[in-house]
């Protein structure tokens, strides 16, 4: 029984919202046991207060210098975003990442900066990287995604994952809370989630669908999950 | 699972029955098929009643500004969900549905009235600067000559989709003199002339869009229409629309000089890194051009 994505339009979620309550209010009339709720990592970060206005950040000189090197439309391309990266992983890891990126450019390997400095930095949405009103913010990746997934699962009673999905077909499951215990079963569930989200049903533009309910089709209707 | 509307979205899609390259589409997703869909039109509003469904999405106004659809209003009623589609032009619609999960009700709206306004009209698009004349430099590393060329290319795509004949003063990074630009404007005799620039200010805090125009009434009307369209769609700070003497355009050509954002501001520079932002900005400018041409034709008694 495959998982079929149903994008759920929500209000504009802000740092005042509790992500578990947001999930409950938009899922409780639709979700059934066996379904999986996929939550966008950006909205989790926003509810954690990790959306920062660039004017609230005072970039150090190195941040002003290093932000000139990423692609012009990539993340960490503004001084404020690079400064937040320094604060997130520390100066040492940033400079190690810079050295790896420089070596990567010489040898034709891309993405070495994030591999060395920290994959969490790849989750940063720089200015204009997400929908209004947060397109004026830098949104850092979420903290403790597995823990958040577990908290939401306790409230809504179905499996929950925190995901980073883009229009190039890349699906990254950052955190997963499931009642499955067998590692093989969890790996299979992850694979199912990745397959269901490959077309990016939640969108990356201004769709306002940070929740995607993955319905398990072909099973009999059962009472609501919560 | 209850019978609920879960999502609404607007997009542009090819729809052969309307004989336009693209039609505006409102897609309404629900958990099951509505018991009935009633649609009626009253002037520039199309009202869709989806009977037998509740609303899982929030009640809200969704801004679209795709040239035809201005915005949607979504409301829950005891008998179902009501979606009001507010249009720029009165037009034909068709409703189709796509069974599945989610069930999709699609309302296709014909963009022919929009195309009727601009089809065949020449629009001269002038990306400012070029070559050794970089224009304004942003605090990080963007330069005006490159970002305005990119926006001009998006604008060309949007105008072509509407059936207009866009002409660009340059398509690559080369310097064109003011006299050459003016000569092109004289030779092509465009219905509108849109010159694209970015602003600069002594204060790095200054942000937003400013639109300048030659003093003639037609240029003022064009500039005001484009300025309003950018503010509606982009929600940028307003640096006003104002007359400016000394712009090098022929008197008889409705012309506007748009400073799309203030490139000396770090946030505005960062926004211009986004291809999505630039495409939306170009769409807003195209909407303003349509508004102006529509007003001008109505004033002449053409439509």
Short mmCIF file of C-alpha atoms in Angstrom, two decimals:
data_model
loop_
_atom_site.label_atom_id
_atom_site.label_comp_id
_atom_site.label_asym_id
_atom_site.label_seq_id
_atom_site.Cartn_x
_atom_site.Cartn_y
_atom_site.Cartn_z
CA UNK A 1 0.00 0.00 0.00
CA UNK A 2 1.85 3.09 -1.24
CA UNK A 3 1.98 6.49 0.43
CA UNK A 4 0.15 9.22 -1.49
CA UNK A 5 1.01 12.86 -0.71
CA UNK A 6 -1.78 15.25 0.32
CA UNK A 7 -0.37 18.79 0.77
CA UNK A 8 -2.06 20.69 3.60
CA UNK A 9 -2.36 24.46 3.30
CA UNK A 10 -1.86 26.19 6.66
CA UNK A 11 -1.91 29.74 8.01
CA UNK A 12 1.45 31.54 7.93
CA UNK A 13 3.24 29.73 10.74
CA UNK A 14 5.47 31.94 12.92
CA UNK A 15 7.66 31.62 16.00
CA UNK A 16 4.50 32.10 18.09
CA UNK A 17 3.16 28.72 16.93
CA UNK A 18 3.78 25.35 18.50
CA UNK A 19 4.56 22.92 15.68
CA UNK A 20 2.80 20.01 17.39
CA UNK A 21 -0.36 22.06 17.76
CA UNK A 22 -0.14 23.21 14.13
CA UNK A 23 0.19 19.57 13.05
CA UNK A 24 -2.73 18.52 15.24
CA UNK A 25 -5.07 21.26 14.03
CA UNK A 26 -4.51 20.52 10.33
CA UNK A 27 -4.32 16.71 10.56
CA UNK A 28 -6.82 15.56 13.13
CA UNK A 29 -9.74 15.36 10.69
CA UNK A 30 -7.79 13.65 7.93
CA UNK A 31 -5.04 11.46 9.36
CA UNK A 32 -5.53 7.75 9.99
CA UNK A 33 -3.26 5.05 11.45
CA UNK A 34 -0.63 4.05 8.90
CA UNK A 35 -0.32 7.59 7.50
CA UNK A 36 2.87 9.61 7.85
CA UNK A 37 3.02 13.37 8.36
CA UNK A 38 5.96 15.08 6.63
CA UNK A 39 6.82 18.48 8.09
CA UNK A 40 9.07 20.91 6.24
CA UNK A 41 12.32 21.59 8.09
CA UNK A 42 11.92 25.34 7.38
CA UNK A 43 8.65 25.62 9.28
CA UNK A 44 10.10 23.69 12.22
CA UNK A 45 13.03 26.12 12.30
CA UNK A 46 10.64 29.09 12.16
CA UNK A 47 8.66 27.81 15.15
CA UNK A 48 11.98 27.40 17.00
CA UNK A 49 12.70 31.11 16.48
CA UNK A 50 15.51 30.36 14.03
CA UNK A 51 14.33 32.88 11.40
CA UNK A 52 16.56 35.91 11.81
CA UNK A 53 16.30 39.34 10.19
CA UNK A 54 19.65 40.27 8.61
CA UNK A 55 19.61 43.70 10.25
CA UNK A 56 19.66 41.95 13.64
CA UNK A 57 23.04 40.38 12.82
CA UNK A 58 26.39 42.17 12.90
CA UNK A 59 28.66 40.23 10.58
CA UNK A 60 32.35 39.88 11.39
CA UNK A 61 34.91 40.82 8.73
CA UNK A 62 35.52 37.19 7.76
CA UNK A 63 31.78 36.71 7.18
CA UNK A 64 31.73 39.76 4.90
CA UNK A 65 34.65 38.33 2.95
CA UNK A 66 33.70 34.66 2.73
CA UNK A 67 30.08 35.28 1.63
CA UNK A 68 31.47 36.35 -1.76
CA UNK A 69 32.45 32.80 -2.69
CA UNK A 70 29.24 30.69 -2.68
CA UNK A 71 27.07 30.74 -5.84
CA UNK A 72 25.18 34.03 -6.15
CA UNK A 73 21.78 32.39 -5.63
CA UNK A 74 22.95 29.84 -3.05
CA UNK A 75 22.74 29.98 0.74
CA UNK A 76 25.44 31.68 2.87
CA UNK A 77 25.83 34.29 0.10
CA UNK A 78 25.12 37.25 2.38
CA UNK A 79 27.29 38.50 5.28
CA UNK A 80 24.49 37.95 7.80
CA UNK A 81 23.94 34.31 6.72
CA UNK A 82 27.69 33.60 6.84
CA UNK A 83 27.88 35.19 10.30
CA UNK A 84 25.07 32.93 11.51
CA UNK A 85 27.01 29.97 10.07
CA UNK A 86 30.05 31.03 12.14
CA UNK A 87 27.87 31.14 15.25
CA UNK A 88 26.23 27.81 14.44
CA UNK A 89 29.31 25.62 13.99
CA UNK A 90 32.23 27.72 15.21
CA UNK A 91 35.14 29.44 13.51
CA UNK A 92 37.34 26.33 13.24
CA UNK A 93 34.80 24.30 11.29
CA UNK A 94 34.06 27.19 8.93
CA UNK A 95 37.74 27.59 8.07
CA UNK A 96 38.19 23.83 7.67
CA UNK A 97 35.19 23.91 5.34
CA UNK A 98 36.67 26.81 3.38
CA UNK A 99 39.92 24.90 2.89
CA UNK A 100 38.00 21.80 1.79
CA UNK A 101 35.92 23.91 -0.63
CA UNK A 102 39.06 25.48 -2.09
CA UNK A 103 40.60 22.02 -2.60
CA UNK A 104 37.27 20.82 -4.01
CA UNK A 105 37.28 23.61 -6.59
CA UNK A 106 40.76 22.64 -7.71
CA UNK A 107 39.80 18.97 -8.02
CA UNK A 108 36.32 19.61 -9.47
CA UNK A 109 34.35 18.32 -6.46
CA UNK A 110 31.46 20.49 -5.31
CA UNK A 111 29.76 20.52 -1.89
CA UNK A 112 32.96 19.92 0.11
CA UNK A 113 32.31 23.01 2.27
CA UNK A 114 29.12 21.57 3.72
CA UNK A 115 30.62 18.08 4.12
CA UNK A 116 33.41 19.45 6.32
CA UNK A 117 31.90 22.54 7.97
CA UNK A 118 28.65 20.73 8.76
CA UNK A 119 25.68 19.46 6.76
CA UNK A 120 23.40 21.54 9.01
CA UNK A 121 24.66 24.63 7.21
CA UNK A 122 23.23 23.31 3.95
CA UNK A 123 19.78 23.70 5.55
CA UNK A 124 20.15 27.48 5.80
CA UNK A 125 17.65 29.41 3.66
CA UNK A 126 19.25 32.72 2.84
CA UNK A 127 17.23 35.88 2.15
CA UNK A 128 14.51 35.23 -0.48
CA UNK A 129 15.02 31.50 0.11
CA UNK A 130 11.53 30.90 1.48
CA UNK A 131 8.03 32.33 1.19
CA UNK A 132 6.77 35.70 2.47
CA UNK A 133 6.91 37.05 5.13
CA UNK A 134 10.06 35.03 5.86
CA UNK A 135 11.65 35.88 2.50
CA UNK A 136 13.26 38.86 4.29
CA UNK A 137 14.78 36.50 6.88
CA UNK A 138 17.60 34.02 7.04
CA UNK A 139 16.11 30.74 8.21
CA UNK A 140 18.59 28.36 9.81
CA UNK A 141 17.97 24.63 9.87
CA UNK A 142 15.92 23.12 12.71
CA UNK A 143 17.44 22.03 16.01
CA UNK A 144 16.92 18.41 17.14
CA UNK A 145 14.62 17.28 14.30
CA UNK A 146 14.26 13.72 15.64
CA UNK A 147 13.13 15.02 19.01
CA UNK A 148 10.62 17.36 17.34
CA UNK A 149 9.29 14.47 15.26
CA UNK A 150 8.80 12.40 18.44
CA UNK A 151 6.98 15.28 20.18
CA UNK A 152 4.62 15.77 17.25
CA UNK A 153 4.01 12.03 17.01
CA UNK A 154 2.95 11.94 20.66
CA UNK A 155 0.31 14.58 19.92
CA UNK A 156 -1.09 13.33 16.58
CA UNK A 157 -0.56 9.58 16.98
CA UNK A 158 0.83 8.80 13.50
CA UNK A 159 4.39 8.53 12.19
CA UNK A 160 6.07 11.90 11.68
CA UNK A 161 9.13 12.98 9.73
CA UNK A 162 10.96 16.27 9.34
CA UNK A 163 12.12 16.67 5.75
CA UNK A 164 14.15 18.88 3.47
CA UNK A 165 12.78 18.56 -0.06
CA UNK A 166 13.68 20.52 -3.17
CA UNK A 167 12.53 20.78 -6.78
CA UNK A 168 15.54 18.77 -8.00
CA UNK A 169 14.07 15.59 -6.54
CA UNK A 170 16.32 15.53 -3.45
CA UNK A 171 14.55 14.35 -0.30
CA UNK A 172 16.40 14.37 3.00
CA UNK A 173 14.66 12.87 6.04
CA UNK A 174 16.23 14.76 8.96
CA UNK A 175 14.17 13.19 11.72
CA UNK A 176 11.71 10.33 11.89
CA UNK A 177 9.45 9.13 14.69
CA UNK A 178 7.72 5.83 14.13
CA UNK A 179 6.36 2.94 16.17
CA UNK A 180 8.51 0.60 14.07
CA UNK A 181 11.51 -0.72 15.97
CA UNK A 182 13.19 -2.97 13.44
CA UNK A 183 15.95 -0.97 11.65
CA UNK A 184 15.04 -2.62 8.37
CA UNK A 185 11.40 -1.58 8.74
CA UNK A 186 12.50 1.99 9.53
CA UNK A 187 14.78 2.02 6.49
CA UNK A 188 11.90 0.77 4.35
CA UNK A 189 9.62 3.51 5.71
CA UNK A 190 12.28 6.13 4.94
CA UNK A 191 12.52 4.80 1.42
CA UNK A 192 8.73 5.04 1.04
CA UNK A 193 8.75 8.62 2.33
CA UNK A 194 11.52 9.61 -0.07
CA UNK A 195 9.65 8.08 -3.00
CA UNK A 196 6.40 9.84 -2.06
CA UNK A 197 8.05 13.27 -1.72
CA UNK A 198 10.31 13.07 -4.77
CA UNK A 199 8.04 15.33 -6.83
CA UNK A 200 8.10 17.93 -4.03
CA UNK A 201 4.31 18.05 -3.57
CA UNK A 202 4.62 20.78 -0.94
CA UNK A 203 6.44 23.06 -3.38
CA UNK A 204 9.35 25.44 -2.83
CA UNK A 205 7.78 28.74 -3.88
CA UNK A 206 4.83 30.42 -2.15
CA UNK A 207 2.58 27.37 -1.77
CA UNK A 208 2.11 27.73 2.01
CA UNK A 209 1.94 23.94 2.43
CA UNK A 210 4.56 23.11 5.08
CA UNK A 211 2.72 19.90 6.00
CA UNK A 212 2.26 17.01 3.61
CA UNK A 213 0.15 14.13 4.86
CA UNK A 214 1.29 10.89 3.26
CA UNK A 215 -1.88 8.82 3.11
CA UNK A 216 -1.56 5.08 2.96
CA UNK A 217 -4.05 4.23 0.26
CA UNK A 218 -5.88 0.99 -0.15
CA UNK A 219 -6.47 0.43 3.56
CA UNK A 220 -9.94 0.48 5.13
CA UNK A 221 -11.09 3.76 6.71
CA UNK A 222 -10.46 3.83 10.44
CA UNK A 223 -11.32 6.26 13.20
CA UNK A 224 -9.41 9.51 13.39
CA UNK A 225 -5.91 9.28 14.68
CA UNK A 226 -6.36 11.74 17.51
CA UNK B 1 -11.48 10.83 6.76
CA UNK B 2 -13.76 13.83 6.55
CA UNK B 3 -14.76 15.64 3.35
CA UNK B 4 -12.44 18.65 3.41
CA UNK B 5 -10.71 21.17 1.19
CA UNK B 6 -7.03 20.74 2.01
CA UNK B 7 -5.23 23.08 -0.37
CA UNK B 8 -5.69 25.82 -2.96
CA UNK B 9 -3.13 26.96 -5.48
CA UNK B 10 -2.94 29.13 -8.56
CA UNK B 11 -0.71 28.54 -11.54
CA UNK B 12 -0.38 29.11 -15.26
CA UNK B 13 -0.86 26.04 -17.44
CA UNK B 14 -1.42 25.19 -21.06
CA UNK B 15 -5.11 24.41 -21.67
CA UNK B 16 -5.83 23.76 -25.37
CA UNK B 17 -9.59 24.60 -25.37
CA UNK B 18 -8.80 28.26 -24.68
CA UNK B 19 -6.37 28.69 -27.57
CA UNK B 20 -3.88 30.61 -25.42
CA UNK B 21 -0.32 29.46 -24.66
CA UNK B 22 -1.23 29.49 -20.98
CA UNK B 23 -4.39 29.78 -18.93
CA UNK B 24 -4.78 30.84 -15.32
CA UNK B 25 -5.81 27.88 -13.21
CA UNK B 26 -7.11 27.64 -9.68
CA UNK B 27 -6.59 24.14 -8.29
CA UNK B 28 -8.72 23.22 -5.29
CA UNK B 29 -7.67 19.99 -3.58
CA UNK B 30 -10.04 18.05 -1.36
CA UNK B 31 -10.09 14.69 0.36
CA UNK B 32 -13.09 13.53 -1.70
CA UNK B 33 -15.17 14.75 -4.65
CA UNK B 34 -17.53 17.58 -3.64
CA UNK B 35 -21.20 16.59 -3.81
CA UNK B 36 -21.67 19.38 -6.33
CA UNK B 37 -19.66 22.29 -7.76
CA UNK B 38 -21.66 25.41 -8.59
CA UNK B 39 -19.88 28.23 -10.40
CA UNK B 40 -21.31 31.57 -11.35
CA UNK B 41 -19.81 34.75 -12.66
CA UNK B 42 -20.71 38.27 -11.78
CA UNK B 43 -18.65 40.81 -13.69
CA UNK B 44 -15.04 40.43 -12.68
CA UNK B 45 -15.73 37.85 -9.98
CA UNK B 46 -16.11 34.10 -10.40
CA UNK B 47 -17.66 32.41 -7.37
CA UNK B 48 -17.12 28.69 -6.83
CA UNK B 49 -19.31 26.80 -4.35
CA UNK B 50 -17.94 23.40 -3.39
CA UNK B 51 -20.93 21.77 -1.75
CA UNK B 52 -20.59 19.05 0.85
CA UNK B 53 -17.04 19.96 1.84
CA UNK B 54 -15.59 21.49 4.98
CA UNK B 55 -12.49 23.66 5.05
CA UNK B 56 -9.26 22.27 6.45
CA UNK B 57 -7.20 25.20 5.10
CA UNK B 58 -7.50 28.62 6.75
CA UNK B 59 -10.12 31.17 5.72
CA UNK B 60 -8.04 33.81 4.01
CA UNK B 61 -7.37 36.07 1.06
CA UNK B 62 -4.71 34.65 -1.24
CA UNK B 63 -2.90 37.22 -3.37
CA UNK B 64 -2.16 36.02 -6.90
CA UNK B 65 -1.62 38.97 -9.30
CA UNK B 66 -0.83 36.82 -12.33
CA UNK B 67 -2.23 39.50 -14.66
CA UNK B 68 -5.72 38.00 -14.80
CA UNK B 69 -6.44 36.89 -11.24
CA UNK B 70 -5.89 39.52 -8.56
CA UNK B 71 -6.75 37.48 -5.48
CA UNK B 72 -8.89 34.66 -4.07
CA UNK B 73 -11.08 34.73 -1.00
CA UNK B 74 -11.73 31.43 0.73
CA UNK B 75 -14.57 31.02 3.19
CA UNK B 76 -16.31 28.13 4.93
CA UNK B 77 -20.12 28.09 4.85
CA UNK B 78 -22.54 25.59 6.42
CA UNK B 79 -23.32 24.07 3.00
CA UNK B 80 -19.75 23.99 1.73
CA UNK B 81 -16.69 26.03 0.84
CA UNK B 82 -16.90 29.23 -1.20
CA UNK B 83 -13.96 30.49 -3.27
CA UNK B 84 -14.30 33.96 -4.79
CA UNK B 85 -11.91 34.58 -7.66
CA UNK B 86 -11.38 38.31 -8.22
CA UNK B 87 -10.29 39.09 -11.75
CA UNK B 88 -8.67 41.97 -13.58
CA UNK B 89 -10.81 41.25 -16.68
CA UNK B 90 -14.12 39.51 -17.12
CA UNK B 91 -13.45 36.22 -18.93
CA UNK B 92 -14.61 32.69 -19.74
CA UNK B 93 -14.02 29.81 -17.38
CA UNK B 94 -14.18 26.03 -17.52
CA UNK B 95 -14.36 23.62 -14.59
CA UNK B 96 -12.71 20.22 -14.78
CA UNK B 97 -12.00 17.66 -12.16
CA UNK B 98 -9.31 15.08 -11.65
CA UNK B 99 -10.31 12.11 -9.49
CA UNK B 100 -7.75 10.73 -7.10
CA UNK B 101 -6.25 11.57 -3.77
CA UNK B 102 -6.38 14.47 -3.37
CA UNK B 103 -9.40 15.08 -5.58
CA UNK B 104 -8.66 18.15 -7.71
CA UNK B 105 -11.23 20.66 -8.95
CA UNK B 106 -9.61 22.89 -11.57
CA UNK B 107 -11.08 26.20 -12.66
CA UNK B 108 -9.44 27.26 -15.93
CA UNK B 109 -9.70 30.95 -16.77
CA UNK B 110 -9.19 32.20 -20.31
CA UNK B 111 -6.39 34.78 -20.62
CA UNK B 112 -7.59 35.95 -24.05
CA UNK B 113 -8.89 39.33 -22.73
CA UNK B 114 -5.43 39.97 -21.33
CA UNK B 115 -3.78 39.03 -24.61
CA UNK B 116 -6.27 41.16 -26.55
CA UNK B 117 -4.90 44.23 -24.79
CA UNK B 118 -1.23 43.59 -25.58
CA UNK B 119 -1.13 41.21 -28.55
CA UNK B 120 0.90 42.61 -31.39
CA UNK B 121 2.03 45.67 -29.43
CA UNK B 122 5.73 46.44 -29.44
CA UNK B 123 7.29 46.83 -26.00
CA UNK B 124 10.82 48.18 -25.88
CA UNK B 125 12.61 46.75 -22.85
CA UNK B 126 15.82 48.55 -21.96
CA UNK B 127 18.13 46.89 -19.45
CA UNK B 128 20.29 49.83 -18.35
CA UNK B 129 24.08 50.10 -18.49
CA UNK B 130 26.23 47.22 -19.85
CA UNK B 131 29.85 46.58 -20.78
CA UNK B 132 32.29 48.78 -18.89
CA UNK B 133 29.37 50.77 -17.46
CA UNK B 134 28.48 48.53 -14.52
CA UNK B 135 25.87 50.83 -12.99
CA UNK B 136 25.28 50.55 -9.25
CA UNK B 137 27.34 47.97 -7.31
CA UNK B 138 25.75 46.23 -4.33
CA UNK B 139 27.49 45.99 -0.96
CA UNK B 140 28.35 42.32 -1.60
CA UNK B 141 28.97 41.64 -5.27
CA UNK B 142 25.92 42.15 -7.50
CA UNK B 143 26.15 44.74 -10.27
CA UNK B 144 23.25 46.58 -11.83
CA UNK B 145 24.08 45.78 -15.47
CA UNK B 146 23.75 42.03 -14.83
CA UNK B 147 20.63 41.95 -12.66
CA UNK B 148 18.63 44.25 -14.94
CA UNK B 149 19.54 42.11 -17.96
CA UNK B 150 18.28 39.04 -16.13
CA UNK B 151 15.00 40.80 -15.21
CA UNK B 152 14.64 42.02 -18.82
CA UNK B 153 14.88 38.42 -20.06
CA UNK B 154 12.13 37.31 -17.64
CA UNK B 155 10.03 40.30 -18.74
CA UNK B 156 10.54 39.34 -22.38
CA UNK B 157 9.24 35.81 -21.62
CA UNK B 158 6.16 37.15 -19.84
CA UNK B 159 5.39 39.63 -22.64
CA UNK B 160 5.82 36.96 -25.31
CA UNK B 161 3.40 34.72 -23.43
CA UNK B 162 0.85 37.56 -23.64
CA UNK B 163 1.38 37.92 -27.40
CA UNK B 164 3.30 41.21 -27.25
CA UNK B 165 6.39 41.92 -29.36
CA UNK B 166 9.16 42.68 -26.89
CA UNK B 167 12.36 44.22 -28.22
CA UNK B 168 15.41 44.34 -25.96
CA UNK B 169 18.00 47.09 -26.35
CA UNK B 170 20.69 44.58 -25.41
CA UNK B 171 20.82 40.83 -24.88
CA UNK B 172 24.32 40.54 -23.52
CA UNK B 173 26.88 42.45 -21.54
CA UNK B 174 27.67 45.28 -23.94
CA UNK B 175 27.69 49.03 -23.64
CA UNK B 176 25.06 50.82 -25.68
CA UNK B 177 25.11 54.59 -25.82
CA UNK B 178 22.14 56.67 -24.82
CA UNK B 179 21.86 57.87 -28.43
CA UNK B 180 21.69 54.28 -29.72
CA UNK B 181 18.94 53.45 -27.23
CA UNK B 182 16.98 56.53 -28.26
CA UNK B 183 17.45 55.69 -31.94
CA UNK B 184 16.07 52.20 -31.33
CA UNK B 185 13.04 53.73 -29.60
CA UNK B 186 12.47 56.01 -32.62
CA UNK B 187 12.91 53.14 -35.09
CA UNK B 188 10.67 50.57 -33.35
CA UNK B 189 7.97 53.10 -32.29
CA UNK B 190 6.97 51.00 -29.26
CA UNK B 191 3.60 51.18 -27.54
CA UNK B 192 5.52 51.25 -24.25
CA UNK B 193 9.14 51.64 -23.25
CA UNK B 194 10.35 50.13 -19.98
CA UNK B 195 13.86 51.03 -18.86
CA UNK B 196 15.14 48.79 -16.07
CA UNK B 197 17.55 50.00 -13.42
CA UNK B 198 18.36 49.62 -9.75
CA UNK B 199 18.45 52.53 -7.34
CA UNK B 200 21.23 53.81 -5.14
CA UNK B 201 21.08 55.92 -2.03
CA UNK B 202 23.56 57.56 0.31
CA UNK B 203 21.99 55.71 3.23
CA UNK B 204 22.52 51.93 3.12
CA UNK B 205 19.15 51.61 4.91
CA UNK B 206 17.15 52.98 1.97
CA UNK B 207 15.14 50.22 0.29
CA UNK B 208 12.39 49.75 -2.23
CA UNK B 209 11.06 50.55 -5.67
CA UNK B 210 11.11 53.97 -7.34
CA UNK B 211 9.58 54.71 -10.73
CA UNK B 212 10.51 57.77 -12.76
CA UNK B 213 8.93 59.07 -15.94
CA UNK B 214 9.21 61.89 -18.45
CA UNK B 215 6.69 64.65 -17.74
CA UNK B 216 4.21 63.69 -20.52
CA UNK B 217 0.81 62.37 -19.37
CA UNK B 218 1.14 59.03 -21.20
CA UNK B 219 4.48 58.31 -19.51
CA UNK B 220 3.05 59.30 -16.15
CA UNK B 221 0.12 56.89 -16.61
CA UNK B 222 2.46 54.06 -17.62
CA UNK B 223 4.80 54.70 -14.69
CA UNK B 224 1.93 54.85 -12.20
CA UNK B 225 0.41 51.61 -13.52
CA UNK B 226 3.75 49.77 -13.35
CA UNK B 227 4.60 51.20 -9.92
CA UNK B 228 1.23 50.17 -8.50
CA UNK B 229 1.53 46.67 -10.00
CA UNK B 230 4.98 46.19 -8.43
CA UNK B 231 3.76 47.32 -5.02
CA UNK B 232 0.69 45.05 -5.21
CA UNK B 233 2.62 41.93 -6.12
CA UNK B 234 6.00 42.39 -4.48
CA UNK B 235 5.15 44.28 -1.24
CA UNK B 236 8.37 46.30 -1.51
CA UNK B 237 8.86 49.62 0.28
CA UNK B 238 7.53 52.52 -1.80
CA UNK B 239 10.13 55.09 -2.90
CA UNK B 240 7.43 56.84 -4.95
CA UNK B 241 6.62 57.41 -8.57
CA UNK B 242 7.82 60.82 -9.76
CA UNK B 243 8.45 62.85 -12.92
CA UNK B 244 12.05 63.26 -14.01
CA UNK B 245 13.31 65.59 -16.68
CA UNK B 246 16.26 64.64 -18.86
CA UNK B 247 15.28 61.03 -19.57
CA UNK B 248 16.48 60.32 -23.11
CA UNK B 249 13.28 58.98 -24.66
CA UNK B 250 11.25 60.34 -27.58
CA UNK B 251 8.41 62.61 -26.39
CA UNK B 252 5.68 60.62 -28.13
CA UNK B 253 6.70 57.28 -26.53
CA UNK B 254 5.10 56.32 -23.19
CA UNK B 255 8.23 55.56 -21.19
CA UNK B 256 9.17 54.68 -17.64
CA UNK B 257 12.47 54.29 -15.80
CA UNK B 258 12.06 51.73 -13.02
CA UNK B 259 14.51 51.37 -10.16
CA UNK B 260 13.30 47.93 -9.18
CA UNK B 261 15.04 47.91 -5.79
CA UNK B 262 17.76 49.94 -4.12
CA UNK B 263 20.92 47.94 -4.80
CA UNK B 264 22.97 49.80 -2.18
CA UNK B 265 20.82 48.13 0.50
CA UNK B 266 22.05 44.69 1.58
CA UNK B 267 18.57 43.18 1.89
CA UNK B 268 17.46 44.44 -1.53
CA UNK B 269 20.68 43.10 -3.03
CA UNK B 270 20.05 39.72 -1.41
CA UNK B 271 16.50 39.60 -2.83
CA UNK B 272 17.91 40.09 -6.33
CA UNK B 273 19.93 36.87 -5.98
CA UNK B 274 16.70 34.88 -6.18
CA UNK B 275 15.56 33.85 -9.69
CA UNK B 276 12.02 33.47 -8.27
CA UNK B 277 12.08 37.07 -7.04
CA UNK B 278 13.30 38.37 -10.41
CA UNK B 279 10.67 36.41 -12.33
CA UNK B 280 7.89 37.66 -10.03
CA UNK B 281 9.16 41.21 -10.38
CA UNK B 282 9.09 40.89 -14.18
CA UNK B 283 5.56 39.49 -13.97
CA UNK B 284 4.53 42.53 -11.89
CA UNK B 285 6.01 44.89 -14.51
CA UNK B 286 4.17 43.02 -17.28
CA UNK B 287 0.93 43.39 -15.25
CA UNK B 288 1.53 47.14 -15.07
CA UNK B 289 2.10 47.32 -18.84
CA UNK B 290 -1.20 45.49 -19.42
CA UNK B 291 -3.02 47.85 -17.04
CA UNK B 292 -1.62 50.90 -18.82
CA UNK B 293 -2.43 49.64 -22.33
CA UNK B 294 -5.94 48.71 -21.20
CA UNK B 295 -6.51 52.19 -19.76
CA UNK B 296 -5.06 53.83 -22.86
CA UNK B 297 -7.26 51.77 -25.20
CA UNK B 298 -10.35 52.49 -23.13
CA UNK B 299 -9.52 56.21 -23.15
CA UNK B 300 -9.28 56.08 -26.95
CA UNK B 301 -12.55 54.14 -27.10
CA UNK B 302 -10.72 51.16 -28.60
CA UNK B 303 -12.29 48.58 -26.23
#
